[in-house]
Amino acid sequence: MDKAFLTGGTGFVGANLARLLVREGFEVRALARAGSDRRNLRGLPVDILEGDLQDGAALEAGCRGCRYVFHVAADYRLWVRDPEPMYAANVLGTAKALEAAGKAGAERIVHCSSVAAVKLREDIPADESSQYASTGEIVSHYKKSKWLSERKALELAARGLPVVIVNPAAPIGPWDAKPTPTGRLVVDFLNGRMPSYVDTGLNVVHAADVAAGHLLAARKGRVGERYILGCENLTLKRYLDLLAELTGLRAPRFETPYALALAFGALDTARARLLGGEPLAPLDAVRMARHKMYFDSSKAVRELGLPQTPARRALADAARWFAENGYVKDRRTARQVLDRLGADEPQTGGGGRPCSSPAVAERITRGGGALPA
């Protein structure tokens, strides 16, 4: 039985990837911090190694004897009071994880970067050729840290490590326990906490397709290349309208002018710094929303065979999971969401909850696993 090691297995993308690896017959090890929330791995036959990205011994033990290593762990926040821990995790931690995998002799090392490390284009969706020249062009600490970590991964690939880079867009789907900033959009919508919207856009991709993209990158990706794992480019208005169609809840009707959103973000972030807590609208997030975050995933589709589950299905699976797992505060609203979406139940994975896109599930039910060997 092939072995695989992943960092970030307790997180959103990592939990989806862990389930896929188990279904594919891998013996899976996952790194988890002491005291971390491990409910995303509950019930899965996964060997959990306690440690963090600064723990070289734990990383080396996890990588030992593994065919594939997936470095998925990251500090994904759009606002931080102190950015140093974020850089320590996302940049220094990446170097340690990839170097440990190289030392262990892994056949392929997949580094989970982000489209945050891809420079946006004004006229067309950005692809893998779109590069930042320096951190001076980049808005937030999160985006800067992911760009720096990707530069490190490319440097190690140039030195001979079998590193392949994947850049997920905005994953949506089950197992977003924290939830991530992208999942928070769905949760806020379901709880009626979105009175208006801004004129922005994002690339929506089912989390199960992102998981599939990681394994496909290990099996078919070219060393030193990066692959954008995305699907549909949607305006935020269309995103919210789709959620309204799926759930029967009302979409916000009013568009907030960007200047007003920017002013609110600045004041709200200043309030958080002075009084504590987190801002509702972090200034960096508002600045990022000034441009539509559209991406082109055709390279991953062409070279890897990345599944392309429709955004509608991704949003339905996410809304269902959040409603099932207590994220919708009003019980009648949660019941309404589940009544609307219950007939569209996706396939389930190792933990017994919905966790697979139709594209992946179809391959599983045909036999032979979800992905080509």
Tab-separated table of N, CA and C in Angstrom, residues 225-353:
chain	number	residue	atom	x	y	z
A	225	GLU	N	6.360	23.237	-12.153
A	225	GLU	CA	5.229	23.941	-12.762
A	225	GLU	C	4.192	24.263	-11.694
A	226	ARG	N	3.370	25.275	-11.983
A	226	ARG	CA	2.243	25.557	-11.110
A	226	ARG	C	0.951	25.413	-11.896
A	227	TYR	N	-0.092	24.991	-11.200
A	227	TYR	CA	-1.381	24.698	-11.816
A	227	TYR	C	-2.491	25.368	-11.012
A	228	ILE	N	-3.247	26.242	-11.668
A	228	ILE	CA	-4.375	26.898	-11.011
A	228	ILE	C	-5.537	25.916	-10.935
A	229	LEU	N	-6.021	25.664	-9.718
A	229	LEU	CA	-7.151	24.767	-9.490
A	229	LEU	C	-8.397	25.614	-9.277
A	230	GLY	N	-9.118	25.868	-10.340
A	230	GLY	CA	-10.309	26.690	-10.272
A	230	GLY	C	-11.392	26.134	-11.161
A	231	CYS	N	-12.478	26.895	-11.289
A	231	CYS	CA	-13.566	26.459	-12.160
A	231	CYS	C	-14.283	27.671	-12.750
A	232	GLU	N	-15.304	28.193	-12.063
A	232	GLU	CA	-16.144	29.239	-12.645
A	232	GLU	C	-15.827	30.615	-12.070
A	233	ASN	N	-15.695	31.592	-12.956
A	233	ASN	CA	-15.562	32.990	-12.547
A	233	ASN	C	-16.958	33.589	-12.378
A	234	LEU	N	-17.247	34.081	-11.176
A	234	LEU	CA	-18.561	34.642	-10.873
A	234	LEU	C	-18.411	36.018	-10.236
A	235	THR	N	-19.300	36.939	-10.588
A	235	THR	CA	-19.378	38.161	-9.792
A	235	THR	C	-19.916	37.786	-8.414
A	236	LEU	N	-19.626	38.610	-7.420
A	236	LEU	CA	-20.161	38.335	-6.090
A	236	LEU	C	-21.686	38.369	-6.113
A	237	LYS	N	-22.256	39.250	-6.935
A	237	LYS	CA	-23.719	39.304	-7.037
A	237	LYS	C	-24.269	37.982	-7.556
A	238	ARG	N	-23.655	37.431	-8.593
A	238	ARG	CA	-24.125	36.158	-9.138
A	238	ARG	C	-23.945	35.029	-8.114
A	239	TYR	N	-22.866	35.065	-7.394
A	239	TYR	CA	-22.587	34.087	-6.329
A	239	TYR	C	-23.721	34.097	-5.299
A	240	LEU	N	-24.102	35.292	-4.853
A	240	LEU	CA	-25.156	35.420	-3.854
A	240	LEU	C	-26.522	35.074	-4.441
A	241	ASP	N	-26.749	35.431	-5.704
A	241	ASP	CA	-28.009	35.070	-6.356
A	241	ASP	C	-28.152	33.551	-6.479
A	242	LEU	N	-27.054	32.865	-6.771
A	242	LEU	CA	-27.093	31.400	-6.830
A	242	LEU	C	-27.455	30.812	-5.467
A	243	LEU	N	-26.844	31.344	-4.409
A	243	LEU	CA	-27.187	30.877	-3.066
A	243	LEU	C	-28.666	31.112	-2.765
A	244	ALA	N	-29.189	32.244	-3.209
A	244	ALA	CA	-30.604	32.537	-2.992
A	244	ALA	C	-31.485	31.540	-3.743
A	245	GLU	N	-31.139	31.247	-4.987
A	245	GLU	CA	-31.908	30.271	-5.770
A	245	GLU	C	-31.889	28.896	-5.115
A	246	LEU	N	-30.740	28.516	-4.580
A	246	LEU	CA	-30.580	27.187	-3.995
A	246	LEU	C	-31.298	27.043	-2.660
A	247	THR	N	-31.277	28.096	-1.852
A	247	THR	CA	-31.763	27.994	-0.473
A	247	THR	C	-33.149	28.587	-0.248
A	248	GLY	N	-33.615	29.422	-1.165
A	248	GLY	CA	-34.873	30.115	-0.959
A	248	GLY	C	-34.752	31.339	-0.077
A	249	LEU	N	-33.541	31.675	0.336
A	249	LEU	CA	-33.314	32.875	1.137
A	249	LEU	C	-33.125	34.079	0.224
A	250	ARG	N	-33.255	35.252	0.786
A	250	ARG	CA	-33.181	36.471	-0.026
A	250	ARG	C	-31.737	36.921	-0.204
A	251	ALA	N	-31.366	37.235	-1.434
A	251	ALA	CA	-30.041	37.792	-1.718
A	251	ALA	C	-30.046	39.286	-1.418
A	252	PRO	N	-28.915	39.839	-0.992
A	252	PRO	CA	-28.851	41.293	-0.786
A	252	PRO	C	-29.094	42.023	-2.099
A	253	ARG	N	-29.820	43.129	-2.027
A	253	ARG	CA	-30.196	43.854	-3.245
A	253	ARG	C	-29.370	45.101	-3.484
A	254	PHE	N	-28.648	45.557	-2.470
A	254	PHE	CA	-27.971	46.844	-2.581
A	254	PHE	C	-26.474	46.665	-2.764
A	255	GLU	N	-25.937	47.403	-3.720
A	255	GLU	CA	-24.494	47.391	-3.964
A	255	GLU	C	-23.844	48.538	-3.200
A	256	THR	N	-22.842	48.203	-2.392
A	256	THR	CA	-22.102	49.218	-1.648
A	256	THR	C	-21.022	49.811	-2.539
A	257	PRO	N	-20.997	51.132	-2.738
A	257	PRO	CA	-19.921	51.736	-3.532
A	257	PRO	C	-18.563	51.409	-2.931
A	258	TYR	N	-17.569	51.228	-3.791
A	258	TYR	CA	-16.252	50.818	-3.305
A	258	TYR	C	-15.674	51.837	-2.317
A	259	ALA	N	-15.841	53.122	-2.587
A	259	ALA	CA	-15.288	54.147	-1.694
A	259	ALA	C	-15.867	54.024	-0.288
A	260	LEU	N	-17.154	53.727	-0.205
A	260	LEU	CA	-17.794	53.564	1.102
A	260	LEU	C	-17.278	52.302	1.800
A	261	ALA	N	-17.124	51.215	1.037
A	261	ALA	CA	-16.592	49.972	1.609
A	261	ALA	C	-15.165	50.177	2.111
A	262	LEU	N	-14.377	50.942	1.354
A	262	LEU	CA	-12.991	51.203	1.748
A	262	LEU	C	-12.940	52.012	3.043
A	263	ALA	N	-13.786	53.022	3.144
A	263	ALA	CA	-13.816	53.840	4.358
A	263	ALA	C	-14.240	53.005	5.565
A	264	PHE	N	-15.260	52.170	5.370
A	264	PHE	CA	-15.710	51.314	6.470
A	264	PHE	C	-14.618	50.330	6.874
A	265	GLY	N	-13.932	49.740	5.885
A	265	GLY	CA	-12.851	48.800	6.182
A	265	GLY	C	-11.732	49.449	6.972
A	266	ALA	N	-11.382	50.687	6.609
A	266	ALA	CA	-10.318	51.398	7.323
A	266	ALA	C	-10.719	51.671	8.771
A	267	LEU	N	-11.947	52.145	8.970
A	267	LEU	CA	-12.416	52.447	10.323
A	267	LEU	C	-12.566	51.174	11.154
A	268	ASP	N	-13.106	50.137	10.535
A	268	ASP	CA	-13.343	48.885	11.253
A	268	ASP	C	-12.028	48.216	11.656
A	269	THR	N	-11.038	48.279	10.775
A	269	THR	CA	-9.729	47.701	11.087
A	269	THR	C	-9.039	48.498	12.191
A	270	ALA	N	-9.162	49.825	12.141
A	270	ALA	CA	-8.592	50.661	13.208
A	270	ALA	C	-9.265	50.363	14.546
A	271	ARG	N	-10.587	50.182	14.524
A	271	ARG	CA	-11.311	49.838	15.755
A	271	ARG	C	-10.795	48.526	16.346
A	272	ALA	N	-10.588	47.521	15.479
A	272	ALA	CA	-10.118	46.217	15.954
A	272	ALA	C	-8.729	46.328	16.578
A	273	ARG	N	-7.885	47.149	15.991
A	273	ARG	CA	-6.530	47.308	16.534
A	273	ARG	C	-6.553	48.005	17.897
A	274	LEU	N	-7.451	48.955	18.047
A	274	LEU	CA	-7.503	49.722	19.292
A	274	LEU	C	-8.244	48.988	20.404
A	275	LEU	N	-9.349	48.338	20.039
A	275	LEU	CA	-10.252	47.791	21.054
A	275	LEU	C	-10.215	46.277	21.156
A	276	GLY	N	-9.534	45.620	20.230
A	276	GLY	CA	-9.497	44.163	20.247
A	276	GLY	C	-10.566	43.559	19.352
A	277	GLY	N	-10.513	42.253	19.227
A	277	GLY	CA	-11.443	41.577	18.330
A	277	GLY	C	-10.959	41.633	16.896
A	278	GLU	N	-11.791	41.132	15.989
A	278	GLU	CA	-11.454	41.126	14.570
A	278	GLU	C	-12.393	42.049	13.810
A	279	PRO	N	-11.906	42.695	12.760
A	279	PRO	CA	-12.784	43.554	11.962
A	279	PRO	C	-13.786	42.737	11.161
A	280	LEU	N	-14.978	43.276	10.988
A	280	LEU	CA	-15.973	42.622	10.137
A	280	LEU	C	-15.560	42.685	8.676
A	281	ALA	N	-14.932	43.789	8.299
A	281	ALA	CA	-14.481	43.979	6.918
A	281	ALA	C	-13.025	44.433	6.953
A	282	PRO	N	-12.073	43.495	7.012
A	282	PRO	CA	-10.660	43.881	7.064
A	282	PRO	C	-10.278	44.760	5.876
A	283	LEU	N	-9.467	45.771	6.141
A	283	LEU	CA	-9.084	46.707	5.090
A	283	LEU	C	-8.414	45.991	3.919
A	284	ASP	N	-7.536	45.026	4.209
A	284	ASP	CA	-6.878	44.299	3.125
A	284	ASP	C	-7.883	43.548	2.262
A	285	ALA	N	-8.917	42.993	2.887
A	285	ALA	CA	-9.937	42.271	2.126
A	285	ALA	C	-10.693	43.216	1.199
A	286	VAL	N	-10.997	44.413	1.690
A	286	VAL	CA	-11.690	45.397	0.848
A	286	VAL	C	-10.800	45.813	-0.320
A	287	ARG	N	-9.520	46.026	-0.049
A	287	ARG	CA	-8.600	46.388	-1.130
A	287	ARG	C	-8.506	45.287	-2.177
A	288	MET	N	-8.487	44.033	-1.733
A	288	MET	CA	-8.438	42.921	-2.674
A	288	MET	C	-9.695	42.881	-3.536
A	289	ALA	N	-10.837	43.248	-2.944
A	289	ALA	CA	-12.111	43.181	-3.661
A	289	ALA	C	-12.255	44.263	-4.726
A	290	ARG	N	-11.311	45.177	-4.781
A	290	ARG	CA	-11.402	46.238	-5.790
A	290	ARG	C	-11.315	45.669	-7.203
A	291	HIS	N	-10.644	44.541	-7.338
A	291	HIS	CA	-10.486	43.906	-8.652
A	291	HIS	C	-11.167	42.544	-8.645
A	292	LYS	N	-11.772	42.189	-9.742
A	292	LYS	CA	-12.383	40.868	-9.865
A	292	LYS	C	-11.279	39.819	-9.926
A	293	MET	N	-11.363	38.846	-9.040
A	293	MET	CA	-10.316	37.826	-8.902
A	293	MET	C	-10.649	36.637	-9.793
A	294	TYR	N	-10.449	36.854	-11.103
A	294	TYR	CA	-10.793	35.855	-12.109
A	294	TYR	C	-9.538	35.133	-12.588
A	295	PHE	N	-9.679	33.811	-12.782
A	295	PHE	CA	-8.527	32.989	-13.145
A	295	PHE	C	-8.898	31.979	-14.221
A	296	ASP	N	-7.873	31.524	-14.931
A	296	ASP	CA	-8.009	30.568	-16.030
A	296	ASP	C	-7.382	29.243	-15.597
A	297	SER	N	-8.194	28.194	-15.501
A	297	SER	CA	-7.717	26.883	-15.039
A	297	SER	C	-7.477	25.907	-16.181
A	298	SER	N	-7.418	26.396	-17.410
A	298	SER	CA	-7.356	25.480	-18.557
A	298	SER	C	-6.104	24.615	-18.552
A	299	LYS	N	-5.001	25.112	-17.999
A	299	LYS	CA	-3.780	24.304	-17.955
A	299	LYS	C	-3.987	23.070	-17.079
A	300	ALA	N	-4.605	23.251	-15.907
A	300	ALA	CA	-4.849	22.114	-15.017
A	300	ALA	C	-5.855	21.141	-15.619
A	301	VAL	N	-6.842	21.659	-16.321
A	301	VAL	CA	-7.820	20.788	-16.985
A	301	VAL	C	-7.140	19.990	-18.091
A	302	ARG	N	-6.311	20.662	-18.858
A	302	ARG	CA	-5.655	20.026	-20.015
A	302	ARG	C	-4.584	19.023	-19.585
A	303	GLU	N	-3.713	19.421	-18.672
A	303	GLU	CA	-2.571	18.573	-18.323
A	303	GLU	C	-2.873	17.564	-17.220
A	304	LEU	N	-3.749	17.935	-16.293
A	304	LEU	CA	-4.012	17.062	-15.150
A	304	LEU	C	-5.341	16.331	-15.246
A	305	GLY	N	-6.276	16.887	-16.018
A	305	GLY	CA	-7.627	16.341	-16.015
A	305	GLY	C	-8.438	16.820	-14.822
A	306	LEU	N	-8.199	18.062	-14.387
A	306	LEU	CA	-8.897	18.619	-13.229
A	306	LEU	C	-10.410	18.573	-13.443
A	307	PRO	N	-11.176	17.969	-12.515
A	307	PRO	CA	-12.640	17.988	-12.633
A	307	PRO	C	-13.173	19.415	-12.572
A	308	GLN	N	-14.339	19.624	-13.187
A	308	GLN	CA	-14.938	20.953	-13.234
A	308	GLN	C	-16.396	20.880	-12.779
A	309	THR	N	-16.589	20.605	-11.517
A	309	THR	CA	-17.932	20.575	-10.949
A	309	THR	C	-18.518	21.988	-10.964
A	310	PRO	N	-19.753	22.153	-11.441
A	310	PRO	CA	-20.330	23.501	-11.517
A	310	PRO	C	-20.364	24.206	-10.159
A	311	ALA	N	-20.222	25.526	-10.207
A	311	ALA	CA	-20.258	26.324	-8.973
A	311	ALA	C	-21.571	26.133	-8.234
A	312	ARG	N	-22.646	25.954	-8.968
A	312	ARG	CA	-23.952	25.745	-8.333
A	312	ARG	C	-23.914	24.544	-7.398
A	313	ARG	N	-23.279	23.466	-7.850
A	313	ARG	CA	-23.184	22.264	-7.010
A	313	ARG	C	-22.265	22.509	-5.810
A	314	ALA	N	-21.164	23.213	-6.024
A	314	ALA	CA	-20.249	23.513	-4.921
A	314	ALA	C	-20.956	24.323	-3.837
A	315	LEU	N	-21.717	25.328	-4.248
A	315	LEU	CA	-22.432	26.162	-3.285
A	315	LEU	C	-23.520	25.369	-2.571
A	316	ALA	N	-24.205	24.484	-3.295
A	316	ALA	CA	-25.233	23.648	-2.670
A	316	ALA	C	-24.621	22.734	-1.618
A	317	ASP	N	-23.497	22.106	-1.955
A	317	ASP	CA	-22.851	21.203	-1.002
A	317	ASP	C	-22.348	21.958	0.228
A	318	ALA	N	-21.829	23.165	0.010
A	318	ALA	CA	-21.357	23.974	1.140
A	318	ALA	C	-22.519	24.394	2.034
A	319	ALA	N	-23.586	24.911	1.426
A	319	ALA	CA	-24.735	25.368	2.210
A	319	ALA	C	-25.341	24.210	2.998
A	320	ARG	N	-25.446	23.044	2.368
A	320	ARG	CA	-25.985	21.876	3.061
A	320	ARG	C	-25.113	21.510	4.268
A	321	TRP	N	-23.804	21.478	4.053
A	321	TRP	CA	-22.900	21.075	5.135
A	321	TRP	C	-22.965	22.053	6.308
A	322	PHE	N	-22.969	23.340	6.006
A	322	PHE	CA	-23.051	24.335	7.083
A	322	PHE	C	-24.382	24.221	7.831
A	323	ALA	N	-25.479	23.984	7.088
A	323	ALA	CA	-26.783	23.852	7.743
A	323	ALA	C	-26.848	22.589	8.595
A	324	GLU	N	-26.241	21.513	8.134
A	324	GLU	CA	-26.236	20.252	8.888
A	324	GLU	C	-25.394	20.328	10.155
A	325	ASN	N	-24.391	21.169	10.135
A	325	ASN	CA	-23.392	21.138	11.204
A	325	ASN	C	-23.444	22.333	12.151
A	326	GLY	N	-24.592	23.000	12.219
A	326	GLY	CA	-24.820	23.982	13.264
A	326	GLY	C	-24.336	25.391	12.997
A	327	TYR	N	-23.999	25.717	11.749
A	327	TYR	CA	-23.505	27.058	11.444
A	327	TYR	C	-24.642	28.042	11.166
A	328	VAL	N	-25.852	27.538	10.949
A	328	VAL	CA	-27.016	28.399	10.727
A	328	VAL	C	-27.739	28.538	12.061
A	329	LYS	N	-27.782	29.748	12.596
A	329	LYS	CA	-28.244	29.954	13.967
A	329	LYS	C	-29.754	29.766	14.115
A	330	ASP	N	-30.519	30.167	13.113
A	330	ASP	CA	-31.969	30.030	13.180
A	330	ASP	C	-32.366	28.633	12.691
A	331	ARG	N	-33.029	27.860	13.553
A	331	ARG	CA	-33.336	26.475	13.212
A	331	ARG	C	-34.298	26.363	12.036
A	332	ARG	N	-35.250	27.291	11.960
A	332	ARG	CA	-36.189	27.236	10.837
A	332	ARG	C	-35.475	27.495	9.518
A	333	THR	N	-34.521	28.420	9.544
A	333	THR	CA	-33.740	28.679	8.330
A	333	THR	C	-32.916	27.456	7.954
A	334	ALA	N	-32.279	26.841	8.941
A	334	ALA	CA	-31.491	25.637	8.667
A	334	ALA	C	-32.369	24.548	8.076
A	335	ARG	N	-33.565	24.370	8.628
A	335	ARG	CA	-34.486	23.349	8.124
A	335	ARG	C	-34.901	23.669	6.694
A	336	GLN	N	-35.161	24.946	6.417
A	336	GLN	CA	-35.535	25.342	5.055
A	336	GLN	C	-34.424	25.018	4.071
A	337	VAL	N	-33.187	25.340	4.457
A	337	VAL	CA	-32.045	25.068	3.574
A	337	VAL	C	-31.928	23.576	3.311
A	338	LEU	N	-32.050	22.767	4.351
A	338	LEU	CA	-31.915	21.318	4.183
A	338	LEU	C	-33.080	20.737	3.392
A	339	ASP	N	-34.283	21.272	3.589
A	339	ASP	CA	-35.425	20.810	2.799
A	339	ASP	C	-35.220	21.101	1.317
A	340	ARG	N	-34.661	22.271	1.030
A	340	ARG	CA	-34.431	22.650	-0.373
A	340	ARG	C	-33.317	21.829	-1.009
A	341	LEU	N	-32.294	21.513	-0.236
A	341	LEU	CA	-31.096	20.883	-0.791
A	341	LEU	C	-31.009	19.388	-0.524
A	342	GLY	N	-31.892	18.858	0.309
A	342	GLY	CA	-31.771	17.463	0.721
A	342	GLY	C	-31.843	16.464	-0.409
A	343	ALA	N	-32.580	16.779	-1.474
A	343	ALA	CA	-32.728	15.835	-2.581
A	343	ALA	C	-31.492	15.764	-3.449
A	344	ASP	N	-30.557	16.672	-3.214
A	344	ASP	CA	-29.361	16.753	-4.068
A	344	ASP	C	-28.142	16.245	-3.323
A	345	GLU	N	-28.332	15.190	-2.489
A	345	GLU	CA	-27.262	14.691	-1.623
A	345	GLU	C	-26.089	14.164	-2.437
A	346	PRO	N	-24.874	14.653	-2.176
A	346	PRO	CA	-23.714	14.138	-2.899
A	346	PRO	C	-23.234	12.823	-2.317
A	347	GLN	N	-22.256	12.220	-2.973
A	347	GLN	CA	-21.647	11.003	-2.458
A	347	GLN	C	-20.950	11.301	-1.140
A	348	THR	N	-20.792	10.261	-0.302
A	348	THR	CA	-20.099	10.446	0.964
A	348	THR	C	-18.789	9.714	0.960
A	349	GLY	N	-17.871	10.196	1.795
A	349	GLY	CA	-16.549	9.589	1.864
A	349	GLY	C	-16.326	8.906	3.193
A	350	GLY	N	-15.058	8.818	3.593
A	350	GLY	CA	-14.669	8.015	4.736
A	350	GLY	C	-15.323	8.409	6.038
A	351	GLY	N	-15.703	9.674	6.213
A	351	GLY	CA	-16.271	10.095	7.481
A	351	GLY	C	-17.772	10.020	7.529
A	352	GLY	N	-18.434	9.607	6.432
A	352	GLY	CA	-19.863	9.442	6.435
A	352	GLY	C	-20.639	10.700	6.126
A	353	ARG	N	-19.992	11.809	5.877
A	353	ARG	CA	-20.661	13.057	5.536
A	353	ARG	C	-20.390	13.384	4.069
